[in-house]
Amino acid sequence: MRISVNGTHLNVLEQGSGPLTLVFMHYFGGSALEWQTVMDQLANQYRCIAVDLRGCGDSDAPETGYSVDTMADDMADLIQALHIKSYVLIGHSMSGKVALALAARQPVGLRKLVLSSPSPPVPEPIPDDERQKLLQGYGQRSSAQQTMKNITAASVSKAIQEQIIADDLRTSKPAWDAWLLEGSKEDISERMADVSIPVSIIVGADDRALPPDVQDKLVLPYVRHATVEVVDGAGHLLPWEAPETLTTFIQKKIADV
């Protein structure tokens, strides 16, 4: 379904029901579809909402409005529009930074954050040459294929490989450029003292995009309520590479909510 929020329309996947809602957000160049397997396993206990962020998946792609705070505004409006009262934000990579920005506002009803390889609250350490490759390779299947190889470590099916590539290629250029040139460089670290809820982080041991030491050096010093667990044999795309492990992690971290 498509929901009108903050001047745009976001595509939303929904399943399950329960007093607690799990709100899933995806990585840069991804879509809500990465969460489908995880949601299938959780929908018998929780209401599950997965969102295509603006400019991604099947959501609208305005020419502007891709800052971390604007994406956080989108999520805040969406949560209100869907009448979500008690929820956990589950972010991945780029959207982990969005989740931290929203949590710093201390919104009513937000109970916990669960983050998979989140982008840090300080500028993300993307090497200049890699940033240029990504900018220049926009919309090219060969570049999308290489990106998929770079950000996965565990074996995934051919169908999943094709979905990862398709999501990369259907990301809008405004969203693509804005994250690489602006959003990933934003520094929201001064707000992290206002994140007062538990933050549970999980990262693949073989994540080459945001390795485990990024969490140790660039997240934990700022987010005082955060803990980190590492998954052996997995890369950056845990929802695709290790959905069962990720589901178990989520269940464990929200069991007391």
PDB file of C-alpha atoms in Angstrom:
ATOM      1  CA  MET A   1       0.000   0.000   0.000  1.00  0.00           C
ATOM      2  CA  ARG A   2       1.028   3.613  -0.493  1.00  0.00           C
ATOM      3  CA  ILE A   3       0.763   6.159   2.309  1.00  0.00           C
ATOM      4  CA  SER A   4       0.922   9.943   1.888  1.00  0.00           C
ATOM      5  CA  VAL A   5       3.362  11.457   4.388  1.00  0.00           C
ATOM      6  CA  ASN A   6       5.415  14.632   4.572  1.00  0.00           C
ATOM      7  CA  GLY A   7       4.586  15.710   1.027  1.00  0.00           C
ATOM      8  CA  THR A   8       5.334  12.380  -0.660  1.00  0.00           C
ATOM      9  CA  HIS A   9       3.996   8.836  -0.993  1.00  0.00           C
ATOM     10  CA  LEU A  10       5.798   5.913   0.608  1.00  0.00           C
ATOM     11  CA  ASN A  11       5.264   2.279  -0.304  1.00  0.00           C
ATOM     12  CA  VAL A  12       4.589   0.122   2.751  1.00  0.00           C
ATOM     13  CA  LEU A  13       4.407  -3.639   3.278  1.00  0.00           C
ATOM     14  CA  GLU A  14       2.300  -4.767   6.233  1.00  0.00           C
ATOM     15  CA  GLN A  15       1.496  -8.117   7.806  1.00  0.00           C
ATOM     16  CA  GLY A  16       0.691  -9.590  11.184  1.00  0.00           C
ATOM     17  CA  SER A  17      -0.886  -8.006  14.221  1.00  0.00           C
ATOM     18  CA  GLY A  18      -0.254  -7.418  17.893  1.00  0.00           C
ATOM     19  CA  PRO A  19       0.111  -4.673  20.492  1.00  0.00           C
ATOM     20  CA  LEU A  20       3.753  -4.078  19.493  1.00  0.00           C
ATOM     21  CA  THR A  21       4.638  -2.932  15.971  1.00  0.00           C
ATOM     22  CA  LEU A  22       7.994  -3.604  14.332  1.00  0.00           C
ATOM     23  CA  VAL A  23       8.901  -0.880  11.822  1.00  0.00           C
ATOM     24  CA  PHE A  24      11.556  -1.999   9.317  1.00  0.00           C
ATOM     25  CA  MET A  25      13.740   0.281   7.183  1.00  0.00           C
ATOM     26  CA  HIS A  26      16.240  -0.754   4.520  1.00  0.00           C
ATOM     27  CA  TYR A  27      19.803  -0.066   3.389  1.00  0.00           C
ATOM     28  CA  PHE A  28      21.119   2.365   0.753  1.00  0.00           C
ATOM     29  CA  GLY A  29      20.144   0.976  -2.644  1.00  0.00           C
ATOM     30  CA  GLY A  30      17.686  -1.497  -1.130  1.00  0.00           C
ATOM     31  CA  SER A  31      13.958  -1.791  -0.520  1.00  0.00           C
ATOM     32  CA  ALA A  32      11.417  -3.079   1.972  1.00  0.00           C
ATOM     33  CA  LEU A  33      11.560  -6.462   0.235  1.00  0.00           C
ATOM     34  CA  GLU A  34      14.781  -7.318   2.075  1.00  0.00           C
ATOM     35  CA  TRP A  35      12.672  -7.751   5.223  1.00  0.00           C
ATOM     36  CA  GLN A  36      10.053 -10.118   3.799  1.00  0.00           C
ATOM     37  CA  THR A  37      11.548 -13.349   5.157  1.00  0.00           C
ATOM     38  CA  VAL A  38      12.126 -11.814   8.587  1.00  0.00           C
ATOM     39  CA  MET A  39       8.575 -10.457   8.692  1.00  0.00           C
ATOM     40  CA  ASP A  40       7.167 -13.843   7.674  1.00  0.00           C
ATOM     41  CA  GLN A  41       8.732 -15.296  10.822  1.00  0.00           C
ATOM     42  CA  LEU A  42       7.569 -12.507  13.151  1.00  0.00           C
ATOM     43  CA  ALA A  43       4.080 -11.723  11.884  1.00  0.00           C
ATOM     44  CA  ASN A  44       2.468 -14.353  14.111  1.00  0.00           C
ATOM     45  CA  GLN A  45       3.438 -12.260  17.147  1.00  0.00           C
ATOM     46  CA  TYR A  46       3.805  -8.676  15.950  1.00  0.00           C
ATOM     47  CA  ARG A  47       2.415  -6.149  13.547  1.00  0.00           C
ATOM     48  CA  CYS A  48       5.176  -5.758  10.960  1.00  0.00           C
ATOM     49  CA  ILE A  49       5.610  -2.664   8.770  1.00  0.00           C
ATOM     50  CA  ALA A  50       8.388  -2.393   6.158  1.00  0.00           C
ATOM     51  CA  VAL A  51       8.910   0.867   4.282  1.00  0.00           C
ATOM     52  CA  ASP A  52      10.474   1.857   0.978  1.00  0.00           C
ATOM     53  CA  LEU A  53      12.233   5.081   1.926  1.00  0.00           C
ATOM     54  CA  ARG A  54      11.681   8.039  -0.368  1.00  0.00           C
ATOM     55  CA  GLY A  55      13.396   7.588  -3.724  1.00  0.00           C
ATOM     56  CA  CYS A  56      13.699   3.838  -3.210  1.00  0.00           C
ATOM     57  CA  GLY A  57      11.681   0.782  -4.188  1.00  0.00           C
ATOM     58  CA  ASP A  58       8.125   1.719  -5.126  1.00  0.00           C
ATOM     59  CA  SER A  59       7.994   4.986  -3.171  1.00  0.00           C
ATOM     60  CA  ASP A  60       7.882   8.410  -4.807  1.00  0.00           C
ATOM     61  CA  ALA A  61      11.176   9.997  -5.783  1.00  0.00           C
ATOM     62  CA  PRO A  62      11.055  13.775  -5.313  1.00  0.00           C
ATOM     63  CA  GLU A  63      13.973  15.792  -6.594  1.00  0.00           C
ATOM     64  CA  THR A  64      14.916  16.972  -3.100  1.00  0.00           C
ATOM     65  CA  GLY A  65      14.410  16.071   0.538  1.00  0.00           C
ATOM     66  CA  TYR A  66      16.878  13.283   1.248  1.00  0.00           C
ATOM     67  CA  SER A  67      18.567  14.501   4.395  1.00  0.00           C
ATOM     68  CA  VAL A  68      18.676  12.220   7.422  1.00  0.00           C
ATOM     69  CA  ASP A  69      16.210  14.489   9.229  1.00  0.00           C
ATOM     70  CA  THR A  70      13.755  14.559   6.315  1.00  0.00           C
ATOM     71  CA  MET A  71      13.745  10.767   6.194  1.00  0.00           C
ATOM     72  CA  ALA A  72      13.218  10.765   9.965  1.00  0.00           C
ATOM     73  CA  ASP A  73      10.302  13.178   9.442  1.00  0.00           C
ATOM     74  CA  ASP A  74       8.858  10.749   6.896  1.00  0.00           C
ATOM     75  CA  MET A  75       9.014   7.917   9.404  1.00  0.00           C
ATOM     76  CA  ALA A  76       7.504   9.995  12.207  1.00  0.00           C
ATOM     77  CA  ASP A  77       4.588  10.980   9.949  1.00  0.00           C
ATOM     78  CA  LEU A  78       4.140   7.398   8.748  1.00  0.00           C
ATOM     79  CA  ILE A  79       3.995   6.071  12.306  1.00  0.00           C
ATOM     80  CA  GLN A  80       1.314   8.629  13.098  1.00  0.00           C
ATOM     81  CA  ALA A  81      -0.627   7.922   9.895  1.00  0.00           C
ATOM     82  CA  LEU A  82      -0.706   4.192  10.655  1.00  0.00           C
ATOM     83  CA  HIS A  83      -1.839   4.844  14.258  1.00  0.00           C
ATOM     84  CA  ILE A  84       1.179   3.018  15.687  1.00  0.00           C
ATOM     85  CA  LYS A  85       1.272   3.439  19.464  1.00  0.00           C
ATOM     86  CA  SER A  86       4.028   1.120  20.710  1.00  0.00           C
ATOM     87  CA  TYR A  87       6.871   0.194  18.383  1.00  0.00           C
ATOM     88  CA  VAL A  88      10.448  -0.881  17.779  1.00  0.00           C
ATOM     89  CA  LEU A  89      12.426   0.715  14.944  1.00  0.00           C
ATOM     90  CA  ILE A  90      14.546  -1.763  13.015  1.00  0.00           C
ATOM     91  CA  GLY A  91      17.052  -0.062  10.730  1.00  0.00           C
ATOM     92  CA  HIS A  92      19.704  -1.346   8.351  1.00  0.00           C
ATOM     93  CA  SER A  93      22.827   0.533   7.263  1.00  0.00           C
ATOM     94  CA  MET A  94      21.690   3.948   5.940  1.00  0.00           C
ATOM     95  CA  SER A  95      18.380   3.736   7.773  1.00  0.00           C
ATOM     96  CA  GLY A  96      20.183   2.936  11.013  1.00  0.00           C
ATOM     97  CA  LYS A  97      21.304   6.555  11.000  1.00  0.00           C
ATOM     98  CA  VAL A  98      17.727   7.632  10.323  1.00  0.00           C
ATOM     99  CA  ALA A  99      16.543   5.508  13.249  1.00  0.00           C
ATOM    100  CA  LEU A 100      19.102   7.116  15.563  1.00  0.00           C
ATOM    101  CA  ALA A 101      18.017  10.594  14.458  1.00  0.00           C
ATOM    102  CA  LEU A 102      14.384   9.779  15.173  1.00  0.00           C
ATOM    103  CA  ALA A 103      15.185   8.142  18.515  1.00  0.00           C
ATOM    104  CA  ALA A 104      17.024  11.286  19.621  1.00  0.00           C
ATOM    105  CA  ARG A 105      13.692  13.116  19.411  1.00  0.00           C
ATOM    106  CA  GLN A 106      12.354  10.718  22.055  1.00  0.00           C
ATOM    107  CA  PRO A 107       9.044  10.097  20.278  1.00  0.00           C
ATOM    108  CA  VAL A 108       6.178   8.728  22.325  1.00  0.00           C
ATOM    109  CA  GLY A 109       5.778   4.986  21.857  1.00  0.00           C
ATOM    110  CA  LEU A 110       9.296   4.136  20.675  1.00  0.00           C
ATOM    111  CA  ARG A 111      10.551   1.313  22.900  1.00  0.00           C
ATOM    112  CA  LYS A 112      13.841   0.122  21.394  1.00  0.00           C
ATOM    113  CA  LEU A 113      16.114   0.277  18.367  1.00  0.00           C
ATOM    114  CA  VAL A 114      17.397  -2.846  16.650  1.00  0.00           C
ATOM    115  CA  LEU A 115      20.028  -1.956  14.053  1.00  0.00           C
ATOM    116  CA  SER A 116      21.773  -4.116  11.472  1.00  0.00           C
ATOM    117  CA  SER A 117      25.181  -2.657  10.505  1.00  0.00           C
ATOM    118  CA  PRO A 118      23.983   0.913  11.054  1.00  0.00           C
ATOM    119  CA  SER A 119      25.610   3.903   9.439  1.00  0.00           C
ATOM    120  CA  PRO A 120      27.275   5.773  12.322  1.00  0.00           C
ATOM    121  CA  PRO A 121      26.049   9.099  13.722  1.00  0.00           C
ATOM    122  CA  VAL A 122      29.312  10.654  12.516  1.00  0.00           C
ATOM    123  CA  PRO A 123      30.258  10.773   8.806  1.00  0.00           C
ATOM    124  CA  GLU A 124      30.310   7.284   7.336  1.00  0.00           C
ATOM    125  CA  PRO A 125      33.838   6.162   6.393  1.00  0.00           C
ATOM    126  CA  ILE A 126      33.297   5.577   2.673  1.00  0.00           C
ATOM    127  CA  PRO A 127      36.665   5.756   0.842  1.00  0.00           C
ATOM    128  CA  ASP A 128      36.735   8.533  -1.763  1.00  0.00           C
ATOM    129  CA  ASP A 129      37.466   6.137  -4.609  1.00  0.00           C
ATOM    130  CA  GLU A 130      34.553   3.899  -3.626  1.00  0.00           C
ATOM    131  CA  ARG A 131      32.239   6.896  -3.369  1.00  0.00           C
ATOM    132  CA  GLN A 132      33.203   7.954  -6.895  1.00  0.00           C
ATOM    133  CA  LYS A 133      32.708   4.447  -8.265  1.00  0.00           C
ATOM    134  CA  LEU A 134      29.229   4.338  -6.803  1.00  0.00           C
ATOM    135  CA  LEU A 135      28.359   7.784  -8.175  1.00  0.00           C
ATOM    136  CA  GLN A 136      29.682   6.988 -11.643  1.00  0.00           C
ATOM    137  CA  GLY A 137      28.157   3.513 -11.717  1.00  0.00           C
ATOM    138  CA  TYR A 138      24.617   4.656 -10.992  1.00  0.00           C
ATOM    139  CA  GLY A 139      22.027   2.780 -13.052  1.00  0.00           C
ATOM    140  CA  GLN A 140      24.519   0.336 -14.552  1.00  0.00           C
ATOM    141  CA  ARG A 141      23.838  -3.357 -14.094  1.00  0.00           C
ATOM    142  CA  SER A 142      27.540  -4.206 -14.040  1.00  0.00           C
ATOM    143  CA  SER A 143      28.058  -1.776 -11.171  1.00  0.00           C
ATOM    144  CA  ALA A 144      25.044  -3.152  -9.307  1.00  0.00           C
ATOM    145  CA  GLN A 145      26.399  -6.679  -9.707  1.00  0.00           C
ATOM    146  CA  GLN A 146      29.769  -5.635  -8.332  1.00  0.00           C
ATOM    147  CA  THR A 147      28.141  -3.865  -5.405  1.00  0.00           C
ATOM    148  CA  MET A 148      26.184  -7.014  -4.590  1.00  0.00           C
ATOM    149  CA  LYS A 149      29.399  -9.033  -4.535  1.00  0.00           C
ATOM    150  CA  ASN A 150      31.084  -6.429  -2.331  1.00  0.00           C
ATOM    151  CA  ILE A 151      28.347  -6.289   0.293  1.00  0.00           C
ATOM    152  CA  THR A 152      27.499  -9.988   0.618  1.00  0.00           C
ATOM    153  CA  ALA A 153      29.629 -12.766   2.095  1.00  0.00           C
ATOM    154  CA  ALA A 154      27.199 -15.636   2.601  1.00  0.00           C
ATOM    155  CA  SER A 155      25.775 -17.493  -0.390  1.00  0.00           C
ATOM    156  CA  VAL A 156      22.303 -16.378  -1.479  1.00  0.00           C
ATOM    157  CA  SER A 157      20.001 -17.763  -4.150  1.00  0.00           C
ATOM    158  CA  LYS A 158      19.921 -16.522  -7.725  1.00  0.00           C
ATOM    159  CA  ALA A 159      16.490 -15.012  -7.101  1.00  0.00           C
ATOM    160  CA  ILE A 160      17.808 -13.020  -4.143  1.00  0.00           C
ATOM    161  CA  GLN A 161      20.821 -11.882  -6.161  1.00  0.00           C
ATOM    162  CA  GLU A 162      18.494 -10.593  -8.857  1.00  0.00           C
ATOM    163  CA  GLN A 163      16.336  -8.766  -6.301  1.00  0.00           C
ATOM    164  CA  ILE A 164      19.394  -7.082  -4.757  1.00  0.00           C
ATOM    165  CA  ILE A 165      20.466  -5.934  -8.228  1.00  0.00           C
ATOM    166  CA  ALA A 166      16.931  -4.813  -9.155  1.00  0.00           C
ATOM    167  CA  ASP A 167      16.582  -2.751  -5.973  1.00  0.00           C
ATOM    168  CA  ASP A 168      19.930  -1.082  -6.681  1.00  0.00           C
ATOM    169  CA  LEU A 169      18.880  -0.204 -10.222  1.00  0.00           C
ATOM    170  CA  ARG A 170      15.453   1.171  -9.279  1.00  0.00           C
ATOM    171  CA  THR A 171      16.805   3.552  -6.635  1.00  0.00           C
ATOM    172  CA  SER A 172      16.238   7.092  -7.938  1.00  0.00           C
ATOM    173  CA  LYS A 173      19.215   9.239  -8.863  1.00  0.00           C
ATOM    174  CA  PRO A 174      18.268  12.048  -6.437  1.00  0.00           C
ATOM    175  CA  ALA A 175      18.199   9.555  -3.543  1.00  0.00           C
ATOM    176  CA  TRP A 176      21.397   7.858  -4.722  1.00  0.00           C
ATOM    177  CA  ASP A 177      23.424  11.044  -5.092  1.00  0.00           C
ATOM    178  CA  ALA A 178      22.033  12.657  -1.943  1.00  0.00           C
ATOM    179  CA  TRP A 179      23.130   9.817   0.330  1.00  0.00           C
ATOM    180  CA  LEU A 180      26.607   9.541  -1.157  1.00  0.00           C
ATOM    181  CA  LEU A 181      27.270  13.285  -1.304  1.00  0.00           C
ATOM    182  CA  GLU A 182      25.368  14.523   1.754  1.00  0.00           C
ATOM    183  CA  GLY A 183      23.472  12.085   3.994  1.00  0.00           C
ATOM    184  CA  SER A 184      26.346   9.694   4.626  1.00  0.00           C
ATOM    185  CA  LYS A 185      28.511  12.685   5.570  1.00  0.00           C
ATOM    186  CA  GLU A 186      26.073  14.165   8.084  1.00  0.00           C
ATOM    187  CA  ASP A 187      27.159  14.381  11.707  1.00  0.00           C
ATOM    188  CA  ILE A 188      24.334  13.920  14.213  1.00  0.00           C
ATOM    189  CA  SER A 189      26.597  12.730  17.014  1.00  0.00           C
ATOM    190  CA  GLU A 190      25.775  15.666  19.321  1.00  0.00           C
ATOM    191  CA  ARG A 191      22.177  14.410  19.512  1.00  0.00           C
ATOM    192  CA  MET A 192      23.049  10.895  20.601  1.00  0.00           C
ATOM    193  CA  ALA A 193      23.008  11.845  24.296  1.00  0.00           C
ATOM    194  CA  ASP A 194      19.237  12.153  23.827  1.00  0.00           C
ATOM    195  CA  VAL A 195      18.857   8.519  22.755  1.00  0.00           C
ATOM    196  CA  SER A 196      17.550   7.117  26.023  1.00  0.00           C
ATOM    197  CA  ILE A 197      16.229   3.708  24.902  1.00  0.00           C
ATOM    198  CA  PRO A 198      18.181   0.453  24.458  1.00  0.00           C
ATOM    199  CA  VAL A 199      19.962   0.068  21.107  1.00  0.00           C
ATOM    200  CA  SER A 200      20.848  -3.455  19.967  1.00  0.00           C
ATOM    201  CA  ILE A 201      23.266  -3.713  17.035  1.00  0.00           C
ATOM    202  CA  ILE A 202      24.083  -6.766  14.934  1.00  0.00           C
ATOM    203  CA  VAL A 203      26.760  -6.888  12.242  1.00  0.00           C
ATOM    204  CA  GLY A 204      28.279  -9.501   9.959  1.00  0.00           C
ATOM    205  CA  ALA A 205      31.859 -10.493  10.774  1.00  0.00           C
ATOM    206  CA  ASP A 206      32.687 -10.261   7.059  1.00  0.00           C
ATOM    207  CA  ASP A 207      30.873  -6.970   6.426  1.00  0.00           C
ATOM    208  CA  ARG A 208      33.141  -5.021   4.078  1.00  0.00           C
ATOM    209  CA  ALA A 209      30.868  -1.966   3.830  1.00  0.00           C
ATOM    210  CA  LEU A 210      30.616  -1.254   7.575  1.00  0.00           C
ATOM    211  CA  PRO A 211      32.908  -3.715   9.381  1.00  0.00           C
ATOM    212  CA  PRO A 212      32.393  -4.523  13.064  1.00  0.00           C
ATOM    213  CA  ASP A 213      35.144  -2.106  14.112  1.00  0.00           C
ATOM    214  CA  VAL A 214      33.094   0.776  12.675  1.00  0.00           C
ATOM    215  CA  GLN A 215      30.499   0.071  15.347  1.00  0.00           C
ATOM    216  CA  ASP A 216      33.177  -0.071  18.052  1.00  0.00           C
ATOM    217  CA  LYS A 217      34.877   3.160  16.951  1.00  0.00           C
ATOM    218  CA  LEU A 218      32.101   5.305  15.498  1.00  0.00           C
ATOM    219  CA  VAL A 219      28.841   4.208  17.138  1.00  0.00           C
ATOM    220  CA  LEU A 220      29.443   2.913  20.665  1.00  0.00           C
ATOM    221  CA  PRO A 221      31.350   6.025  21.837  1.00  0.00           C
ATOM    222  CA  TYR A 222      28.266   8.146  21.064  1.00  0.00           C
ATOM    223  CA  VAL A 223      25.304   5.844  21.740  1.00  0.00           C
ATOM    224  CA  ARG A 224      25.607   4.993  25.402  1.00  0.00           C
ATOM    225  CA  HIS A 225      22.809   2.419  25.545  1.00  0.00           C
ATOM    226  CA  ALA A 226      24.112   0.352  22.617  1.00  0.00           C
ATOM    227  CA  THR A 227      25.399  -3.214  22.487  1.00  0.00           C
ATOM    228  CA  VAL A 228      26.911  -5.079  19.520  1.00  0.00           C
ATOM    229  CA  GLU A 229      26.787  -8.711  18.460  1.00  0.00           C
ATOM    230  CA  VAL A 230      28.697 -10.194  15.504  1.00  0.00           C
ATOM    231  CA  VAL A 231      27.461 -12.915  13.130  1.00  0.00           C
ATOM    232  CA  ASP A 232      30.155 -15.163  11.680  1.00  0.00           C
ATOM    233  CA  GLY A 233      30.160 -15.879   7.946  1.00  0.00           C
ATOM    234  CA  ALA A 234      27.908 -12.994   6.952  1.00  0.00           C
ATOM    235  CA  GLY A 235      28.406  -9.667   5.210  1.00  0.00           C
ATOM    236  CA  HIS A 236      26.477  -6.417   5.070  1.00  0.00           C
ATOM    237  CA  LEU A 237      23.078  -7.734   4.009  1.00  0.00           C
ATOM    238  CA  LEU A 238      21.996  -9.752   7.037  1.00  0.00           C
ATOM    239  CA  PRO A 239      18.265  -9.626   6.139  1.00  0.00           C
ATOM    240  CA  TRP A 240      19.104 -11.410   2.877  1.00  0.00           C
ATOM    241  CA  GLU A 241      22.109 -13.474   4.015  1.00  0.00           C
ATOM    242  CA  ALA A 242      21.066 -14.647   7.486  1.00  0.00           C
ATOM    243  CA  PRO A 243      17.345 -13.929   7.995  1.00  0.00           C
ATOM    244  CA  GLU A 244      16.831 -16.708  10.549  1.00  0.00           C
ATOM    245  CA  THR A 245      19.753 -15.531  12.673  1.00  0.00           C
ATOM    246  CA  LEU A 246      18.522 -11.956  12.431  1.00  0.00           C
ATOM    247  CA  THR A 247      14.978 -12.959  13.348  1.00  0.00           C
ATOM    248  CA  THR A 248      16.223 -14.782  16.442  1.00  0.00           C
ATOM    249  CA  PHE A 249      18.268 -11.726  17.414  1.00  0.00           C
ATOM    250  CA  ILE A 250      15.242  -9.439  17.063  1.00  0.00           C
ATOM    251  CA  GLN A 251      13.045 -11.787  19.083  1.00  0.00           C
ATOM    252  CA  LYS A 252      15.608 -11.927  21.865  1.00  0.00           C
ATOM    253  CA  LYS A 253      16.081  -8.169  22.015  1.00  0.00           C
ATOM    254  CA  ILE A 254      12.393  -7.261  22.084  1.00  0.00           C
ATOM    255  CA  ALA A 255      11.135 -10.104  24.289  1.00  0.00           C
ATOM    256  CA  ASP A 256      10.708  -7.806  27.277  1.00  0.00           C
ATOM    257  CA  VAL A 257       8.903  -5.000  25.456  1.00  0.00           C
TER     258      VAL A 257
END
